[in-house]
PDB file of C-alpha atoms in Angstrom:
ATOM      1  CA  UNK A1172      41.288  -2.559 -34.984  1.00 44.00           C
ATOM      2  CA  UNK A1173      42.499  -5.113 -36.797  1.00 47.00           C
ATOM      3  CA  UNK A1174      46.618  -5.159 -37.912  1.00 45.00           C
ATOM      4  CA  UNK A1175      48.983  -6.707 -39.938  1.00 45.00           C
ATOM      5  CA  UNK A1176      52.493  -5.603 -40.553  1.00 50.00           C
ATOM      6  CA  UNK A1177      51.633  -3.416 -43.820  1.00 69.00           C
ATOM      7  CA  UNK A1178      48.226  -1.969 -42.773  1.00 76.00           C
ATOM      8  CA  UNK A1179      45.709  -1.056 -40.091  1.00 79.00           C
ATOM      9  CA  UNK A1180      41.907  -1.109 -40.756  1.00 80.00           C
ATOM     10  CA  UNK A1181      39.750   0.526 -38.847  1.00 83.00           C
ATOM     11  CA  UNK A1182      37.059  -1.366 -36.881  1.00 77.00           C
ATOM     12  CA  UNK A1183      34.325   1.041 -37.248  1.00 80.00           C
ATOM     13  CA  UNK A1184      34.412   2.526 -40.912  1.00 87.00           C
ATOM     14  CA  UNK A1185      37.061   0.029 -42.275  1.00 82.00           C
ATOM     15  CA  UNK A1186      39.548   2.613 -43.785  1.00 84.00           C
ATOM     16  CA  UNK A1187      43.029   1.173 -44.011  1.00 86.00           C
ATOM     17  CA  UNK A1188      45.864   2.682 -42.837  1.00 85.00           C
ATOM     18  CA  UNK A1189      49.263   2.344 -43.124  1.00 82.00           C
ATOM     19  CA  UNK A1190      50.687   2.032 -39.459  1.00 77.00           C
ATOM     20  CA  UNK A1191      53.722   4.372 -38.314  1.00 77.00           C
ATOM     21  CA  UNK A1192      55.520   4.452 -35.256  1.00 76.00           C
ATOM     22  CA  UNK A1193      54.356   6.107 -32.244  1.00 73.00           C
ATOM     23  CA  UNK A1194      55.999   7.429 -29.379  1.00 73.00           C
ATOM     24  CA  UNK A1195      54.783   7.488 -25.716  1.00 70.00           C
ATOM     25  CA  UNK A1196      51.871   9.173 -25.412  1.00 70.00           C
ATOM     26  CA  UNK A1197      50.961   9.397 -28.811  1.00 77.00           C
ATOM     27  CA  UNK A1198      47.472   8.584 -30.286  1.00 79.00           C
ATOM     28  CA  UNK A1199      46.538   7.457 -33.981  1.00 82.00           C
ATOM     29  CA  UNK A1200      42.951   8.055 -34.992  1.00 85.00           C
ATOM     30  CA  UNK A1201      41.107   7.424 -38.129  1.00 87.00           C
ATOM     31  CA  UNK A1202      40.589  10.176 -40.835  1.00 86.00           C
ATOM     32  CA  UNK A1203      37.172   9.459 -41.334  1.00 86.00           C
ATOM     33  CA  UNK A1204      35.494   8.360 -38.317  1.00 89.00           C
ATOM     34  CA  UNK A1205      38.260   9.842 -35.442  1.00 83.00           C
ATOM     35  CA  UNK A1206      37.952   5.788 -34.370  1.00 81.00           C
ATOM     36  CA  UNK A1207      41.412   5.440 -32.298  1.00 75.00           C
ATOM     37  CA  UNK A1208      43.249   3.370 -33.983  1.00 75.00           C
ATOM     38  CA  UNK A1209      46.536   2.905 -32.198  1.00 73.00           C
ATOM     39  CA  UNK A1210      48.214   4.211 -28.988  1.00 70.00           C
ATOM     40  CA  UNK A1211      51.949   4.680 -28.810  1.00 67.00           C
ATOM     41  CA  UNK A1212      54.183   2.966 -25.789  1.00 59.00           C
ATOM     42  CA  UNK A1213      51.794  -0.411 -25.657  1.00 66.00           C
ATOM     43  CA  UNK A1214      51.665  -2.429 -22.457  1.00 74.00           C
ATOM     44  CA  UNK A1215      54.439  -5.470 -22.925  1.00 79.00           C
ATOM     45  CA  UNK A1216      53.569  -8.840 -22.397  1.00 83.00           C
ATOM     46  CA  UNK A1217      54.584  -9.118 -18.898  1.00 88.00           C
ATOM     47  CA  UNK A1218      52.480  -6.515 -17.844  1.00 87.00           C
ATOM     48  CA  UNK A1219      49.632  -7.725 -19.499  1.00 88.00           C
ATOM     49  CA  UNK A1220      50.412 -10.917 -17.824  1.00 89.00           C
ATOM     50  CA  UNK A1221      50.323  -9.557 -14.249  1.00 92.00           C
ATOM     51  CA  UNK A1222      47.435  -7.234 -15.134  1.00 91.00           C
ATOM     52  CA  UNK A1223      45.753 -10.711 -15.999  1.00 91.00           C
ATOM     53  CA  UNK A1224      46.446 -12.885 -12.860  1.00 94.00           C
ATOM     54  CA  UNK A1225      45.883  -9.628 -10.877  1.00 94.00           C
ATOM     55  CA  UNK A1226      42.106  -9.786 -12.236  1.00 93.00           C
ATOM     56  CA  UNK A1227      41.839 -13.256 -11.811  1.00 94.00           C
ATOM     57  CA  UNK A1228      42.540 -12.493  -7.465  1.00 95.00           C
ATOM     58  CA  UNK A1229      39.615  -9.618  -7.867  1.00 94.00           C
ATOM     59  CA  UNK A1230      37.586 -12.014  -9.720  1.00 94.00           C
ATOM     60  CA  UNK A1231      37.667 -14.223  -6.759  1.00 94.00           C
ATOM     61  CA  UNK A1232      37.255 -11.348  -4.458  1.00 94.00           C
ATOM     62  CA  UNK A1233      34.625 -10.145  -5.837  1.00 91.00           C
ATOM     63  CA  UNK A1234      32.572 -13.294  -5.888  1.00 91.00           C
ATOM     64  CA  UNK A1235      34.045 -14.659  -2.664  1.00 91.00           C
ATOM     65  CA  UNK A1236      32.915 -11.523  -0.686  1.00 91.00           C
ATOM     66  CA  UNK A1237      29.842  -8.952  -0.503  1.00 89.00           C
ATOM     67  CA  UNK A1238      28.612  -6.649  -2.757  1.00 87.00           C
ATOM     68  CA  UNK A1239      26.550  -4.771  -0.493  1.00 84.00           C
ATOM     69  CA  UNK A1240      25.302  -5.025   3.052  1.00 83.00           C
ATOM     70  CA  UNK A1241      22.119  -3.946   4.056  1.00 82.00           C
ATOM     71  CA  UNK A1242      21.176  -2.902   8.010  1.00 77.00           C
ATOM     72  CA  UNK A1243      18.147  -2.105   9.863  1.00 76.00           C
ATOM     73  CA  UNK A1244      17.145  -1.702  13.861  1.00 75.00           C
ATOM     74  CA  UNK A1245      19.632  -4.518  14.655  1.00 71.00           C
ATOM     75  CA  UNK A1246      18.486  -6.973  11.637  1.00 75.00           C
ATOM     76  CA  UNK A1247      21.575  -7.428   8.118  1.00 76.00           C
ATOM     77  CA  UNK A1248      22.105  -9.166   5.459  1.00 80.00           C
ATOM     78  CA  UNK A1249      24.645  -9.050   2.706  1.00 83.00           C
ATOM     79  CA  UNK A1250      24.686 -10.785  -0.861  1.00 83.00           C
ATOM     80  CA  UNK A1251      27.443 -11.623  -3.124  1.00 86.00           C
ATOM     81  CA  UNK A1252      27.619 -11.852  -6.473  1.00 85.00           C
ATOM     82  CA  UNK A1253      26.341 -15.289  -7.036  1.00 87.00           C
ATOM     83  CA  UNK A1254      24.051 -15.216  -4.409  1.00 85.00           C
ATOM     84  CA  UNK A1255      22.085 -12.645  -6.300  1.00 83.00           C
ATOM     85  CA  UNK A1256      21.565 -14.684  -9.137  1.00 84.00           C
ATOM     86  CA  UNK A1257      20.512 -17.264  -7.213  1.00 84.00           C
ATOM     87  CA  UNK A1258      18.047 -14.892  -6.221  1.00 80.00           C
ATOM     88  CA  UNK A1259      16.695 -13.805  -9.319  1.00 79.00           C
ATOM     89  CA  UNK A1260      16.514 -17.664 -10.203  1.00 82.00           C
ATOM     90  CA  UNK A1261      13.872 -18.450  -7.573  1.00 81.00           C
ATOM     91  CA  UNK A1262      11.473 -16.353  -8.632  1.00 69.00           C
ATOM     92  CA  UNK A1263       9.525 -15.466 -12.247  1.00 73.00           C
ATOM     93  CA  UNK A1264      11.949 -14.367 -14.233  1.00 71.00           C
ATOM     94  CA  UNK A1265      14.511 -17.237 -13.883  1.00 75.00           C
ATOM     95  CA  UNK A1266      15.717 -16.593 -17.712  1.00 81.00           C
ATOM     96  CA  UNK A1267      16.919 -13.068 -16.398  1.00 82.00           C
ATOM     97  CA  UNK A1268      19.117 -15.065 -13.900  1.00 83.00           C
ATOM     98  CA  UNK A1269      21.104 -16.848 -16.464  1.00 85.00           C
ATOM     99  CA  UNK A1270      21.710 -14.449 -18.764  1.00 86.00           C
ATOM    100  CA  UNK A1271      22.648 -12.179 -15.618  1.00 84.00           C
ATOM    101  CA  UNK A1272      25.091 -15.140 -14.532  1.00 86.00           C
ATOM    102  CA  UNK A1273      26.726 -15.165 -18.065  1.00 87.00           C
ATOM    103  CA  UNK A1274      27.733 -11.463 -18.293  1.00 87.00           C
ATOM    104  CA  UNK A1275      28.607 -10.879 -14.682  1.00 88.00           C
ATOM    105  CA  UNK A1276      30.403 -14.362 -13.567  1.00 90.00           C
ATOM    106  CA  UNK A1277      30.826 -16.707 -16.902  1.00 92.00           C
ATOM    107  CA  UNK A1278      31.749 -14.345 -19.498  1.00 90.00           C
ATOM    108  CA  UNK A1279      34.221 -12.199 -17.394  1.00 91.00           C
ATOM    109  CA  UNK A1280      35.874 -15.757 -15.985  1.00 93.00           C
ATOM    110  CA  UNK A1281      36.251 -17.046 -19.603  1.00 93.00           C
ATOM    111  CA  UNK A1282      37.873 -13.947 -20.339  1.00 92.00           C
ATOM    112  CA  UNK A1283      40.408 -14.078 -17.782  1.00 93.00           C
ATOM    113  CA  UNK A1284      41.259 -17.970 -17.713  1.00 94.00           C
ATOM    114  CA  UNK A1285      41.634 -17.232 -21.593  1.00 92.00           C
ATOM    115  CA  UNK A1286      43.671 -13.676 -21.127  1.00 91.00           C
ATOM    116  CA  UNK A1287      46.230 -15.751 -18.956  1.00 92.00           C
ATOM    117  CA  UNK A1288      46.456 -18.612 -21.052  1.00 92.00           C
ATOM    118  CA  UNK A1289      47.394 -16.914 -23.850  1.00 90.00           C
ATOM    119  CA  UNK A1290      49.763 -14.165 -22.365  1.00 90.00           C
ATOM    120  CA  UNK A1291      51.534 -17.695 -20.800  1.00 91.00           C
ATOM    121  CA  UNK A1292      52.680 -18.940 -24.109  1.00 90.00           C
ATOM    122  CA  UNK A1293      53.439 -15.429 -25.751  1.00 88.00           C
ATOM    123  CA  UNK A1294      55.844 -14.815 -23.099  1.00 87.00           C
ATOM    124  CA  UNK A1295      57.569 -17.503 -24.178  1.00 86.00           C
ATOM    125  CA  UNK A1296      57.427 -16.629 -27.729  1.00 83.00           C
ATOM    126  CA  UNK A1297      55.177 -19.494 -28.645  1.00 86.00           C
ATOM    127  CA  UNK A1298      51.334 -19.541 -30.220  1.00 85.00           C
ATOM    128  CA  UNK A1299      48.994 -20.974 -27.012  1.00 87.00           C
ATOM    129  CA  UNK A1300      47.227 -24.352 -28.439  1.00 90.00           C
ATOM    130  CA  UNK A1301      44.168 -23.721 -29.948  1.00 89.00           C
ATOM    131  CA  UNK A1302      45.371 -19.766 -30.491  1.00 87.00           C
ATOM    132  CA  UNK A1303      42.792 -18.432 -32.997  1.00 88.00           C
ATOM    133  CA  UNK A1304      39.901 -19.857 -31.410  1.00 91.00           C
ATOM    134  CA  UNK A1305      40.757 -18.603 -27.954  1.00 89.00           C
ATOM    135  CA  UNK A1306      41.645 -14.571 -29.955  1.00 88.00           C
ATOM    136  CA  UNK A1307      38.051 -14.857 -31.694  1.00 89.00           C
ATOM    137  CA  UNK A1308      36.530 -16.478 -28.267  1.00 90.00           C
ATOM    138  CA  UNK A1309      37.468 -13.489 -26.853  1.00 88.00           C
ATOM    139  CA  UNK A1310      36.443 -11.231 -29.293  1.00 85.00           C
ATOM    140  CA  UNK A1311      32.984 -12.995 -28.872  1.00 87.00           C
ATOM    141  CA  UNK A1312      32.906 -12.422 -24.706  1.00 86.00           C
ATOM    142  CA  UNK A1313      33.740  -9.081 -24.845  1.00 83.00           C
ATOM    143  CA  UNK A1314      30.005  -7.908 -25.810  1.00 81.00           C
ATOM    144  CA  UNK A1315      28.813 -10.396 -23.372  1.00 82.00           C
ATOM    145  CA  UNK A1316      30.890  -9.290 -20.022  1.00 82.00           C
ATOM    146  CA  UNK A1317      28.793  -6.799 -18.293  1.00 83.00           C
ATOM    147  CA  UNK A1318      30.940  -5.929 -15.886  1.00 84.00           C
ATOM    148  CA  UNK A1319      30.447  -2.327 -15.996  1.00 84.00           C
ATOM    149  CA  UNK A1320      26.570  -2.466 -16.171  1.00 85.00           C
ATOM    150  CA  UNK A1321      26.247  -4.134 -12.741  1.00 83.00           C
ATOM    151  CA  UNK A1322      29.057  -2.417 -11.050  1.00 84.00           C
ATOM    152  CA  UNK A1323      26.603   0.729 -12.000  1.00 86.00           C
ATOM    153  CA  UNK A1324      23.205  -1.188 -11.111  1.00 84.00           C
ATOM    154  CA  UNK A1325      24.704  -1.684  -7.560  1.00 82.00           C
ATOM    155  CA  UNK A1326      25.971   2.059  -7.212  1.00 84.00           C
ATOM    156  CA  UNK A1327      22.637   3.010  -7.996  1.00 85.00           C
ATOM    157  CA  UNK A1328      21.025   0.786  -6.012  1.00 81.00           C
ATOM    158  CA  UNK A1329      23.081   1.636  -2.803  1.00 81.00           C
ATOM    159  CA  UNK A1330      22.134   5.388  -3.801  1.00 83.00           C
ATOM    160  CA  UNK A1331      18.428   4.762  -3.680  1.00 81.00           C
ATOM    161  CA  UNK A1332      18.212   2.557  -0.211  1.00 79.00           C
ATOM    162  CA  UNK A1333      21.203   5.143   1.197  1.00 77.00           C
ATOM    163  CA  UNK A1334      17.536   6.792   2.501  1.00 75.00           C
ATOM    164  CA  UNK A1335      16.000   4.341   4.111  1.00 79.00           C
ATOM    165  CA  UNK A1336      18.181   1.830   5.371  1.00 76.00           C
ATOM    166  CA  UNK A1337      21.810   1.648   6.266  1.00 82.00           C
ATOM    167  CA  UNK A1338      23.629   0.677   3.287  1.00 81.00           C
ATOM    168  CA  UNK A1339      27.170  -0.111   2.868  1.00 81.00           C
ATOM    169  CA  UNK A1340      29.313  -1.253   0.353  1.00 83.00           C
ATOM    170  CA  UNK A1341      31.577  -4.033   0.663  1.00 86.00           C
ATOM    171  CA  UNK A1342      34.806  -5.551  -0.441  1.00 90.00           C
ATOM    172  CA  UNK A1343      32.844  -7.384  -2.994  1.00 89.00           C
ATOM    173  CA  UNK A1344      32.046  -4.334  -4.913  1.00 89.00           C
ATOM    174  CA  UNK A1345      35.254  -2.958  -4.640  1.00 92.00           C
ATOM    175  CA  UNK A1346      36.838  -5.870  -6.027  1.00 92.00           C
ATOM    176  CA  UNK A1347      34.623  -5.430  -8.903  1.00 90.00           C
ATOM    177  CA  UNK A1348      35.182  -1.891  -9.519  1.00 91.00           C
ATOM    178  CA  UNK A1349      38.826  -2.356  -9.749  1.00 92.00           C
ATOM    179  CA  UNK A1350      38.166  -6.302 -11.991  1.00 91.00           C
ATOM    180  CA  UNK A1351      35.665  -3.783 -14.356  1.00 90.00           C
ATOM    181  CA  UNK A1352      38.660  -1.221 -14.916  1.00 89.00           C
ATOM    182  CA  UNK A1353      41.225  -4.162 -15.506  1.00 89.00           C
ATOM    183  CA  UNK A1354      39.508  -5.824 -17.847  1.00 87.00           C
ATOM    184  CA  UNK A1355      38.763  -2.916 -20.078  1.00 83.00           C
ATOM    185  CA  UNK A1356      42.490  -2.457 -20.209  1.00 81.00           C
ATOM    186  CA  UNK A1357      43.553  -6.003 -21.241  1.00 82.00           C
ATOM    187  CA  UNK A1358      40.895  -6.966 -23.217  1.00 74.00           C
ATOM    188  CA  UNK A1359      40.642  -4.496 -25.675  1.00 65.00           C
ATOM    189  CA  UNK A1360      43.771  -3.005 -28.312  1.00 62.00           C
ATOM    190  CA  UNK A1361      45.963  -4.544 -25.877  1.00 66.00           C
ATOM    191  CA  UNK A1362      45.538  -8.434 -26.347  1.00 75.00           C
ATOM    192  CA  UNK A1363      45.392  -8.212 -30.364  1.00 73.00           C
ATOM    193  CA  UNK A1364      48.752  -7.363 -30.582  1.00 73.00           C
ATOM    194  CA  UNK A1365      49.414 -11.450 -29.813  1.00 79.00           C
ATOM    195  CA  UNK A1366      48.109 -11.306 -33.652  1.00 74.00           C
ATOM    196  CA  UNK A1367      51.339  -9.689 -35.123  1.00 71.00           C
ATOM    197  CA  UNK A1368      54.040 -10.239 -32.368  1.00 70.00           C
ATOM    198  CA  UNK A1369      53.565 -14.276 -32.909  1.00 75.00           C
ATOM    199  CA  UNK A1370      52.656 -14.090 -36.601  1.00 69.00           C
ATOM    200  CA  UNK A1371      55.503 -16.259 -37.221  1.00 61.00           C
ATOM    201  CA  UNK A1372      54.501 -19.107 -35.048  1.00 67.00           C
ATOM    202  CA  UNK A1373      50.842 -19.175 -35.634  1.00 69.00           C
ATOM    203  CA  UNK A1374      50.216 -22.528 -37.249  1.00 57.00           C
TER     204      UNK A1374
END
């Protein structure tokens, strides 16, 4: 959705709208597509703020620690994130592991170094430097941070081995679970309202 104070255009079909206020709860959809175009009782800055420092702990969690651990008649090994692109980089298909490293480790870290960077300065009332190129950056990312994809190539992987060796998930994969729901929260709607709360300082 893009915003300014007199209208709202819809991402999807671009109708434009002229916004009104919502309360709590409240949802404002598009005519023509049923898009959602605005939610009423936004997130404020500080929350968005500790929403986006809490992700950056899970980030680390869930790169510091497993994924999933794998046992059989007295033999285990566990993998973390990284580890598993290494993986994929020493065999065929190296080309897999780098574009596997930029939408499960780069893209989401970008996204969160540039989610608190921004939400740092707007607390303060002030445009971060280099403002619009870190909003369209992370317009950019979003496509490109899989988050979601591997959190459900893991479940399904731990579902297929469940049957023939002992599986477990580990605090890795939690971490990501809870990073994956974060980020969908912050990154979307939420973080383009920096557009019209510091229109007046955007240089």
């Amino acid at each position: 959705m893009s915003s300014t104070s007199q209208w709202i255009i819809c991402e999807h079909c671009d109708s434009v709208y002229t916004p009104v206020p919502l309360a709590k709860g409240q949802v404002a959809r598009c005519l023509r597509c049923e898009a959602i175009l605005a939610r009423g009782g936004p997130m404020s800055l500080q929350q968005l703020l500790a929403l986006s420092i809490s992700a950056a702990l899970l980030f680390v969690f869930a790169n510091a620690f497993p994924v999933i651990s794998i046992s059989l008649q007295g033999l285990s090994n566990e993998t973390t994130l990284l580890q598993s692109v290494q993986a994929l980089a020493q065999g065929q298909i190296s080309v897999i592991a780098a574009v596997v490293g930029l939408a499960i480790i780069l893209a989401p870290m970008l996204q969160i170094i540039l989610l608190c960077w921004l939400l740092l300065f707007a607390l303060n009332g002030r445009a971060a430097p280099g403002f619009k190129a870190c909003m369209r950056a992370l317009e950019h990312l979003r496509p490109w941070s899989m988050l979601e994809v591997c959190l459900l190539g893991i479940m399904v992987a731990i579902i297929k081995l469940a049957g023939m060796l002992d599986v477990h998930p580990g605090l890795g994969l939690w971490a990501l679970a809870m990073l994956t729901v974060l980020l969908i929260l912050i990154s979307g709607r939420g973080i383009r309202r920096l557009w019209d709360d510091l229109d007046g300082v955007i240089s």
